[in-house]
XYZ file of C-alpha atoms in Angstrom:
483
model
C 2.104 10.514 -243.443
C 2.681 6.803 -242.952
C 0.244 6.603 -240.032
C -2.346 8.550 -241.988
C -2.147 6.150 -244.935
C -2.385 3.150 -242.580
C -5.515 4.499 -240.882
C -7.079 5.247 -244.246
C -6.391 1.687 -245.448
C -7.666 0.040 -242.243
C -10.895 2.014 -242.388
C -11.488 1.305 -246.062
C -14.307 -0.863 -247.327
C -13.787 -3.940 -249.479
C -14.539 -1.983 -252.647
C -11.860 0.627 -251.859
C -9.271 -2.050 -251.038
C -9.946 -3.731 -254.356
C -8.843 -0.574 -256.121
C -5.671 -0.437 -254.011
C -5.078 -4.047 -254.930
C -4.976 -3.241 -258.645
C -2.383 -0.526 -258.075
C -0.123 -2.877 -256.095
C -0.669 -5.935 -258.269
C 2.691 -5.842 -259.987
C 4.814 -5.218 -256.869
C 3.844 -8.438 -255.002
C 4.196 -10.410 -258.242
C 7.800 -9.235 -258.686
C 8.633 -9.854 -255.014
C 7.146 -13.327 -255.187
C 9.127 -14.084 -258.345
C 12.383 -13.077 -256.652
C 11.399 -15.180 -253.649
C 10.808 -18.218 -255.851
C 14.126 -17.861 -257.612
C 15.986 -17.391 -254.351
C 14.384 -20.496 -252.829
C 15.151 -22.440 -255.967
C 18.793 -21.484 -255.599
C 18.808 -22.442 -251.882
C 17.163 -25.809 -252.554
C 19.578 -26.526 -255.367
C 22.574 -25.798 -253.112
C 21.193 -28.016 -250.369
C 20.537 -30.767 -252.884
C 24.100 -30.624 -254.233
C 25.535 -30.538 -250.695
C 23.601 -33.661 -249.683
C 24.640 -35.517 -252.820
C 28.293 -34.639 -252.197
C 27.933 -35.672 -248.547
C 26.483 -39.046 -249.523
C 29.262 -39.605 -252.064
C 31.955 -38.809 -249.489
C 30.263 -41.029 -246.887
C 30.197 -43.895 -249.356
C 34.014 -43.766 -249.406
C 33.992 -45.127 -245.874
C 34.821 -48.809 -246.144
C 31.847 -51.097 -245.533
C 34.341 -53.637 -244.197
C 36.115 -51.191 -241.865
C 35.070 -53.087 -238.736
C 36.094 -56.468 -240.120
C 39.370 -55.166 -241.572
C 40.374 -53.170 -238.497
C 39.474 -55.968 -236.063
C 41.381 -58.488 -238.189
C 44.405 -56.197 -238.497
C 44.483 -55.867 -234.695
C 44.196 -59.635 -234.357
C 47.136 -60.209 -236.712
C 49.106 -57.792 -234.595
C 48.164 -59.652 -231.386
C 49.155 -63.060 -232.710
C 52.347 -61.465 -234.109
C 51.596 -62.377 -237.709
C 52.407 -58.746 -238.414
C 54.761 -56.370 -236.761
C 53.788 -52.910 -235.592
C 55.509 -51.389 -238.627
C 53.727 -53.743 -241.045
C 50.254 -53.114 -239.631
C 48.037 -50.697 -241.579
C 46.152 -49.459 -238.535
C 47.411 -45.873 -238.784
C 46.441 -45.654 -242.459
C 42.969 -47.014 -241.746
C 42.402 -44.540 -238.915
C 43.759 -41.619 -240.957
C 41.497 -42.467 -243.907
C 38.473 -42.757 -241.634
C 39.270 -39.426 -239.922
C 39.726 -37.746 -243.297
C 36.309 -38.933 -244.451
C 34.615 -37.791 -241.207
C 36.242 -34.336 -241.431
C 35.097 -33.961 -245.042
C 31.557 -34.961 -244.083
C 31.465 -32.158 -241.507
C 31.861 -29.644 -244.346
C 28.712 -30.798 -246.137
C 26.021 -31.807 -243.642
C 23.648 -29.256 -242.108
C 21.714 -31.737 -239.963
C 22.251 -31.304 -236.224
C 21.652 -35.029 -235.698
C 24.223 -35.994 -238.321
C 26.731 -33.483 -236.938
C 26.251 -35.189 -233.580
C 26.817 -38.574 -235.242
C 30.049 -37.304 -236.823
C 31.238 -36.034 -233.444
C 30.549 -39.487 -232.040
C 32.453 -41.063 -234.924
C 35.461 -38.839 -234.195
C 35.381 -39.896 -230.555
C 35.230 -43.550 -231.586
C 38.207 -43.089 -233.901
C 40.108 -41.326 -231.146
C 39.355 -44.216 -228.776
C 40.506 -46.724 -231.389
C 43.771 -44.837 -231.642
C 44.176 -45.031 -227.866
C 43.458 -48.772 -227.839
C 45.928 -49.279 -230.702
C 48.642 -47.462 -228.777
C 47.960 -49.527 -225.657
C 48.234 -52.760 -227.608
C 51.450 -51.635 -229.300
C 52.921 -50.615 -225.933
C 51.966 -53.991 -224.455
C 53.590 -55.765 -227.397
C 56.785 -53.816 -226.854
C 56.784 -54.666 -223.140
C 55.938 -58.329 -223.859
C 54.092 -61.063 -221.926
C 50.752 -59.199 -222.106
C 48.876 -61.337 -224.577
C 45.842 -61.800 -222.300
C 45.619 -58.052 -221.635
C 45.740 -57.314 -225.371
C 43.098 -59.937 -226.117
C 40.858 -58.356 -223.501
C 41.340 -54.892 -225.067
C 40.624 -56.341 -228.504
C 37.456 -58.136 -227.430
C 35.998 -55.667 -224.917
C 37.116 -52.353 -226.394
C 38.218 -52.487 -230.021
C 35.429 -54.700 -231.380
C 32.714 -52.785 -229.549
C 34.012 -49.372 -230.687
C 34.457 -50.473 -234.311
C 30.892 -51.792 -234.252
C 29.632 -48.474 -232.860
C 31.673 -46.544 -235.428
C 30.339 -48.578 -238.340
C 26.745 -48.276 -237.076
C 27.180 -44.506 -236.686
C 28.462 -44.078 -240.259
C 25.676 -46.275 -241.616
C 23.122 -44.189 -239.709
C 24.695 -41.032 -241.126
C 24.406 -42.364 -244.683
C 20.844 -43.552 -244.091
C 19.605 -40.211 -242.750
C 21.484 -38.214 -245.382
C 19.808 -40.282 -248.077
C 16.436 -39.932 -246.346
C 16.890 -36.143 -246.185
C 17.984 -36.188 -249.799
C 14.847 -38.065 -250.833
C 12.675 -35.679 -248.864
C 14.435 -32.659 -250.333
C 14.101 -34.155 -253.800
C 10.340 -34.493 -253.333
C 10.119 -30.926 -252.008
C 12.256 -29.725 -254.886
C 9.946 -31.367 -257.414
C 6.840 -29.931 -255.762
C 8.472 -26.507 -255.577
C 9.464 -26.659 -259.218
C 5.945 -27.668 -260.248
C 4.440 -24.826 -258.237
C 6.929 -22.392 -259.709
C 6.106 -23.466 -263.262
C 2.406 -23.174 -262.557
C 2.940 -19.729 -261.085
C 4.809 -18.516 -264.166
C 2.145 -19.903 -266.464
C -0.683 -18.416 -264.446
C 1.103 -15.088 -264.075
C 1.766 -14.840 -267.813
C -1.775 -15.825 -268.668
C -3.148 -13.470 -266.021
C -1.316 -10.487 -267.460
C -2.733 -11.188 -270.916
C -6.323 -11.614 -269.841
C -6.342 -9.300 -266.810
C -8.431 -6.596 -268.494
C -10.854 -9.120 -270.057
C -11.509 -10.994 -266.824
C -11.359 -8.057 -264.441
C -15.008 -8.500 -263.649
C -14.211 -12.047 -262.429
C -11.336 -11.119 -260.131
C -13.185 -8.295 -258.401
C -15.998 -10.486 -256.960
C -13.456 -13.235 -256.190
C -11.382 -10.896 -253.990
C -14.565 -9.875 -252.215
C -15.959 -13.361 -251.638
C -12.673 -15.047 -250.629
C -12.542 -13.733 -247.007
C -16.260 -14.404 -246.682
C -15.775 -17.993 -247.884
C -12.914 -18.456 -245.425
C -15.124 -17.151 -242.656
C -17.799 -19.629 -243.742
C -15.274 -22.508 -243.548
C -14.330 -21.525 -239.995
C -17.979 -21.414 -238.927
C -18.476 -24.892 -240.448
C -15.555 -26.213 -238.374
C -17.053 -24.680 -235.241
C -20.422 -26.254 -236.049
C -18.686 -29.671 -236.288
C -17.211 -29.240 -232.792
C -13.684 -27.977 -233.570
C -13.238 -25.087 -231.109
C -9.489 -24.698 -231.634
C -9.919 -22.627 -234.801
C -9.783 -18.846 -235.077
C -10.202 -16.539 -238.014
C -8.121 -13.407 -238.414
C -9.617 -11.108 -241.007
C -6.983 -9.352 -243.123
C -9.178 -7.251 -245.322
C -12.501 -5.521 -245.189
C -14.078 -3.651 -242.307
C -17.228 -5.763 -242.572
C -15.436 -9.125 -242.438
C -13.215 -7.938 -239.563
C -16.256 -7.237 -237.428
C -17.690 -10.676 -238.187
C -14.325 -12.280 -237.400
C -14.035 -10.549 -234.021
C -17.543 -11.616 -233.060
C -16.893 -15.232 -234.089
C -13.587 -15.441 -232.199
C -15.196 -13.979 -229.079
C -17.974 -16.563 -229.283
C -15.442 -19.440 -229.657
C -13.447 -18.225 -226.631
C -16.579 -18.047 -224.475
C -17.629 -21.562 -225.532
C -14.163 -22.884 -224.631
C -14.372 -21.233 -221.213
C -17.762 -22.816 -220.569
C -16.514 -26.262 -221.655
C -13.493 -25.933 -219.375
C -15.753 -25.060 -216.459
C -17.972 -28.075 -217.179
C -14.907 -30.383 -217.398
C -13.561 -29.067 -214.089
C -16.909 -29.643 -212.420
C -17.072 -33.190 -213.790
C -13.604 -33.976 -212.389
C -14.611 -32.588 -209.005
C -17.780 -34.658 -209.084
C -15.870 -37.863 -209.894
C -13.389 -37.188 -207.083
C -16.286 -36.659 -204.702
C -17.769 -39.998 -205.785
C -14.484 -41.769 -205.068
C -14.208 -40.128 -201.644
C -17.764 -41.237 -200.876
C -16.855 -44.812 -201.841
C -13.936 -44.734 -199.408
C -16.192 -43.604 -196.536
C -18.459 -46.552 -197.339
C -15.608 -49.096 -197.289
C -13.817 -48.051 -194.077
C -16.742 -48.554 -191.574
C -17.308 -52.098 -192.853
C -13.648 -52.933 -192.268
C -13.798 -51.293 -188.820
C -16.754 -53.434 -187.730
C -14.974 -56.680 -188.665
C -11.753 -55.597 -186.945
C -13.518 -54.599 -183.719
C -15.275 -57.957 -183.678
C -11.874 -59.654 -183.920
C -10.476 -57.487 -181.087
C -13.434 -58.404 -178.895
C -12.862 -62.086 -179.653
C -9.172 -61.806 -178.785
C -9.954 -59.955 -175.547
C -12.455 -62.601 -174.506
C -9.831 -65.272 -175.238
C -7.370 -63.476 -172.948
C -4.872 -62.694 -175.703
C -3.790 -59.284 -174.442
C -0.625 -58.956 -176.559
C -2.596 -59.691 -179.727
C -5.221 -57.129 -178.687
C -2.568 -54.456 -178.101
C -0.866 -55.241 -181.417
C -4.127 -55.228 -183.352
C -5.334 -51.964 -181.772
C -1.977 -50.388 -182.643
C -2.245 -51.587 -186.234
C -5.845 -50.318 -186.443
C -4.764 -46.926 -185.085
C -1.929 -46.700 -187.637
C -4.301 -47.809 -190.419
C -6.797 -45.016 -189.770
C -4.070 -42.455 -189.081
C -2.822 -42.955 -192.642
C -6.389 -43.122 -193.996
C -7.191 -39.684 -192.571
C -3.709 -38.115 -193.031
C -4.953 -34.562 -192.443
C -7.231 -34.772 -195.480
C -4.409 -35.280 -197.987
C -5.351 -37.273 -201.084
C -1.760 -37.766 -202.330
C 0.821 -39.237 -199.956
C 4.396 -40.655 -200.169
C 4.864 -44.337 -200.978
C 6.340 -44.863 -197.498
C 3.095 -43.834 -195.810
C 0.976 -45.874 -198.220
C 3.080 -48.984 -197.508
C 2.691 -48.415 -193.759
C -1.051 -48.170 -194.308
C -1.246 -51.467 -196.212
C 1.121 -53.108 -193.704
C -1.252 -52.161 -190.870
C -4.117 -53.606 -192.876
C -2.253 -56.877 -193.479
C -1.239 -57.160 -189.818
C -4.900 -56.901 -188.849
C -6.009 -59.391 -191.491
C -3.231 -61.812 -190.585
C -4.660 -62.067 -187.071
C -8.058 -62.932 -188.531
C -6.737 -65.287 -191.219
C -3.509 -66.552 -189.656
C -4.127 -70.092 -190.969
C -4.283 -69.046 -194.623
C -2.392 -65.764 -194.950
C 1.267 -64.780 -195.159
C 2.617 -61.560 -196.650
C 5.830 -59.750 -197.479
C 6.611 -56.189 -198.585
C 9.743 -55.756 -200.706
C 9.666 -52.203 -202.084
C 13.095 -50.499 -202.526
C 13.665 -47.625 -200.136
C 14.582 -45.222 -202.950
C 10.908 -45.234 -204.017
C 9.634 -44.082 -200.586
C 9.665 -40.368 -201.453
C 7.506 -40.625 -204.580
C 3.789 -39.882 -204.394
C 0.752 -42.144 -204.757
C -2.998 -41.532 -204.323
C -4.003 -42.448 -200.784
C -5.581 -45.920 -200.315
C -4.354 -47.265 -203.663
C -2.576 -50.486 -202.671
C -4.955 -51.557 -199.877
C -8.037 -52.136 -202.106
C -5.913 -54.315 -204.413
C -4.566 -56.291 -201.436
C -8.130 -56.650 -200.175
C -9.183 -58.032 -203.573
C -6.286 -60.500 -203.467
C -7.352 -61.713 -200.024
C -11.138 -61.946 -200.444
C -11.359 -62.977 -204.110
C -8.109 -64.930 -204.432
C -6.680 -66.525 -201.294
C -9.978 -67.195 -199.457
C -11.273 -69.097 -202.499
C -8.295 -71.473 -202.595
C -7.390 -74.173 -200.118
C -4.125 -74.115 -198.248
C -1.767 -71.364 -197.166
C -1.826 -68.224 -199.289
C 0.643 -65.387 -199.634
C 0.587 -61.799 -200.795
C 3.776 -60.145 -201.996
C 4.121 -56.379 -202.542
C 7.182 -55.332 -204.562
C 8.434 -52.318 -206.494
C 10.846 -51.518 -209.291
C 11.923 -48.589 -211.443
C 10.957 -48.347 -215.116
C 11.441 -45.816 -217.890
C 9.154 -42.855 -217.313
C 7.832 -44.124 -213.978
C 7.925 -46.913 -211.411
C 5.850 -50.038 -210.837
C 4.309 -51.337 -207.610
C 3.178 -54.975 -207.932
C 0.727 -56.893 -205.746
C 1.056 -60.656 -206.287
C -0.918 -63.505 -204.731
C -1.148 -67.268 -205.132
C -4.925 -67.344 -204.865
C -7.472 -68.997 -207.108
C -6.706 -66.576 -209.979
C -9.035 -65.426 -212.743
C -10.118 -67.248 -215.862
C -8.895 -65.800 -219.163
C -12.423 -64.834 -220.217
C -13.161 -63.033 -216.933
C -9.744 -61.353 -216.993
C -10.511 -59.882 -220.434
C -13.865 -58.618 -219.138
C -12.266 -56.959 -216.103
C -9.571 -55.307 -218.244
C -12.158 -53.975 -220.705
C -14.395 -52.580 -217.971
C -11.462 -50.800 -216.342
C -10.117 -49.524 -219.673
C -13.489 -48.344 -221.021
C -14.757 -47.144 -217.618
C -17.731 -49.467 -217.283
C -17.431 -50.830 -213.719
C -19.872 -53.411 -212.382
C -19.590 -55.437 -209.180
C -17.446 -54.774 -206.105
C -14.455 -56.725 -207.388
C -14.245 -54.581 -210.529
C -15.319 -51.307 -208.947
C -12.466 -51.339 -206.429
C -9.901 -51.716 -209.229
C -11.778 -49.150 -211.326
C -11.704 -46.695 -208.423
C -7.930 -47.084 -208.002
C -7.276 -46.750 -211.741
C -9.462 -43.652 -212.132
C -7.869 -41.828 -209.194
C -4.398 -42.469 -210.630
C -5.531 -41.171 -214.052
C -7.187 -38.087 -212.586
C -4.109 -37.154 -210.550
C -1.255 -38.136 -212.881
C -2.592 -38.582 -216.427
C -4.059 -41.189 -218.770
C -0.714 -42.963 -219.359
C -0.600 -44.167 -215.743
C -2.833 -46.665 -213.955
C -3.127 -50.375 -213.205
C -2.589 -53.548 -215.218
C -3.572 -57.170 -214.479
C -2.136 -60.580 -215.216
C -3.660 -63.821 -213.897
C -3.585 -67.580 -214.383
C -6.573 -69.499 -213.088
C -5.530 -71.829 -210.262
C -2.104 -70.175 -209.827
C -2.623 -66.560 -208.810
C -2.931 -62.934 -209.890
C -0.534 -60.007 -210.325
C -1.748 -56.389 -210.343
C 0.716 -53.690 -211.435
C 0.385 -50.031 -210.392
C 2.296 -47.746 -212.789
C 3.077 -44.277 -211.345
C 5.259 -41.271 -212.292
C 8.323 -40.037 -210.395
C 6.338 -37.298 -208.615
C 7.580 -35.790 -205.344
C 6.123 -33.325 -202.847
C 6.820 -29.722 -203.736
C 7.828 -30.540 -207.339
């Protein structure tokens, strides 16, 4: 019987459902009224609980830290004896307040804060007992002072901050609940007024409610189509009444899903295209570097410098071994550093009068991943656009450090640097993806490959002082192979 009634309702037209609506009008109204009253009761209980919690929390002495620290100090300097000190009373009062607060708060964060407060009070009790034991044993003034300064004062500060945070968030929740309570009360009053008025005029305005119940799902469907027309493809419409509207809803949702699939395909193709462009740029850079290096090897061979030739050929071999790397685009930091080291060894032979370098990256960063040929273009920029344009010996330093959420590889040089105006231009072109010129395009290429592989929050940053040098930071996530 139940399934039969359900099928009959699902297959009904809007006109038939309107008639069912009239028959069930009173039942939802009564249920909604009970719901409102129940929620009013729940909100009122929560409101009273928060008020009580705030009142109890306010009993905690605002001067607890100062009083407790001072009481300990008087004990240390023997202005008070252990029996005269009020430390036990202060701790007992504080524990009593914390235990009472646990009975009122429903916030997980504040419960966690109260647990922390209990731990702090427990620690204070331990420190108090240590100090008292040291006083009994005698000749431990320095030890007690150290406990007072390094343990007691820190824990009392943490305890006071925790209680203040508890009070602050309880009051904030209370204010929020008060606003919700007011809004709920206003809605409830409006509902009662509308319900009472609706019952009185239901028969007179029946002709108004019938077309409204018909046009409402259609209007909602119209709103969804307007959102789709404006470009919002995250919306869907689930028709709850009417066979006609349900069919329109299904067709619209199917159309939105197909559009999203097409957009995803286009985005994927664009990413592949951009990666292909970057790979093409790399194939254009490497031959140019190879020609210059081979010229240097020939020059060294003609000069009879066999050891330098062997060393440079070895460095060149290692450089291209890492560059190829079996076609991998993402490699460990260790391999990338070996790649840039080979590059610097080659360049140091060519520019031995103006170039020194050092690599100081902690070994615990070796296992993390980096896009291949990321550091070398930045080092190349430092050499050709920084050091070569400044007289005297230049240096390039590569370092690394851990940071929250990721780690930083820095490339520093003492070259000619960049003027403030040009630095702003370079930053903007990298940030807004408008590269122009080889010096900017190399940095742009590195930044885009990091973003494509790891996300928009990672990439490169630049700092420079004209006449002093430039620092380029490479911010990367803690990504490892197989994870």
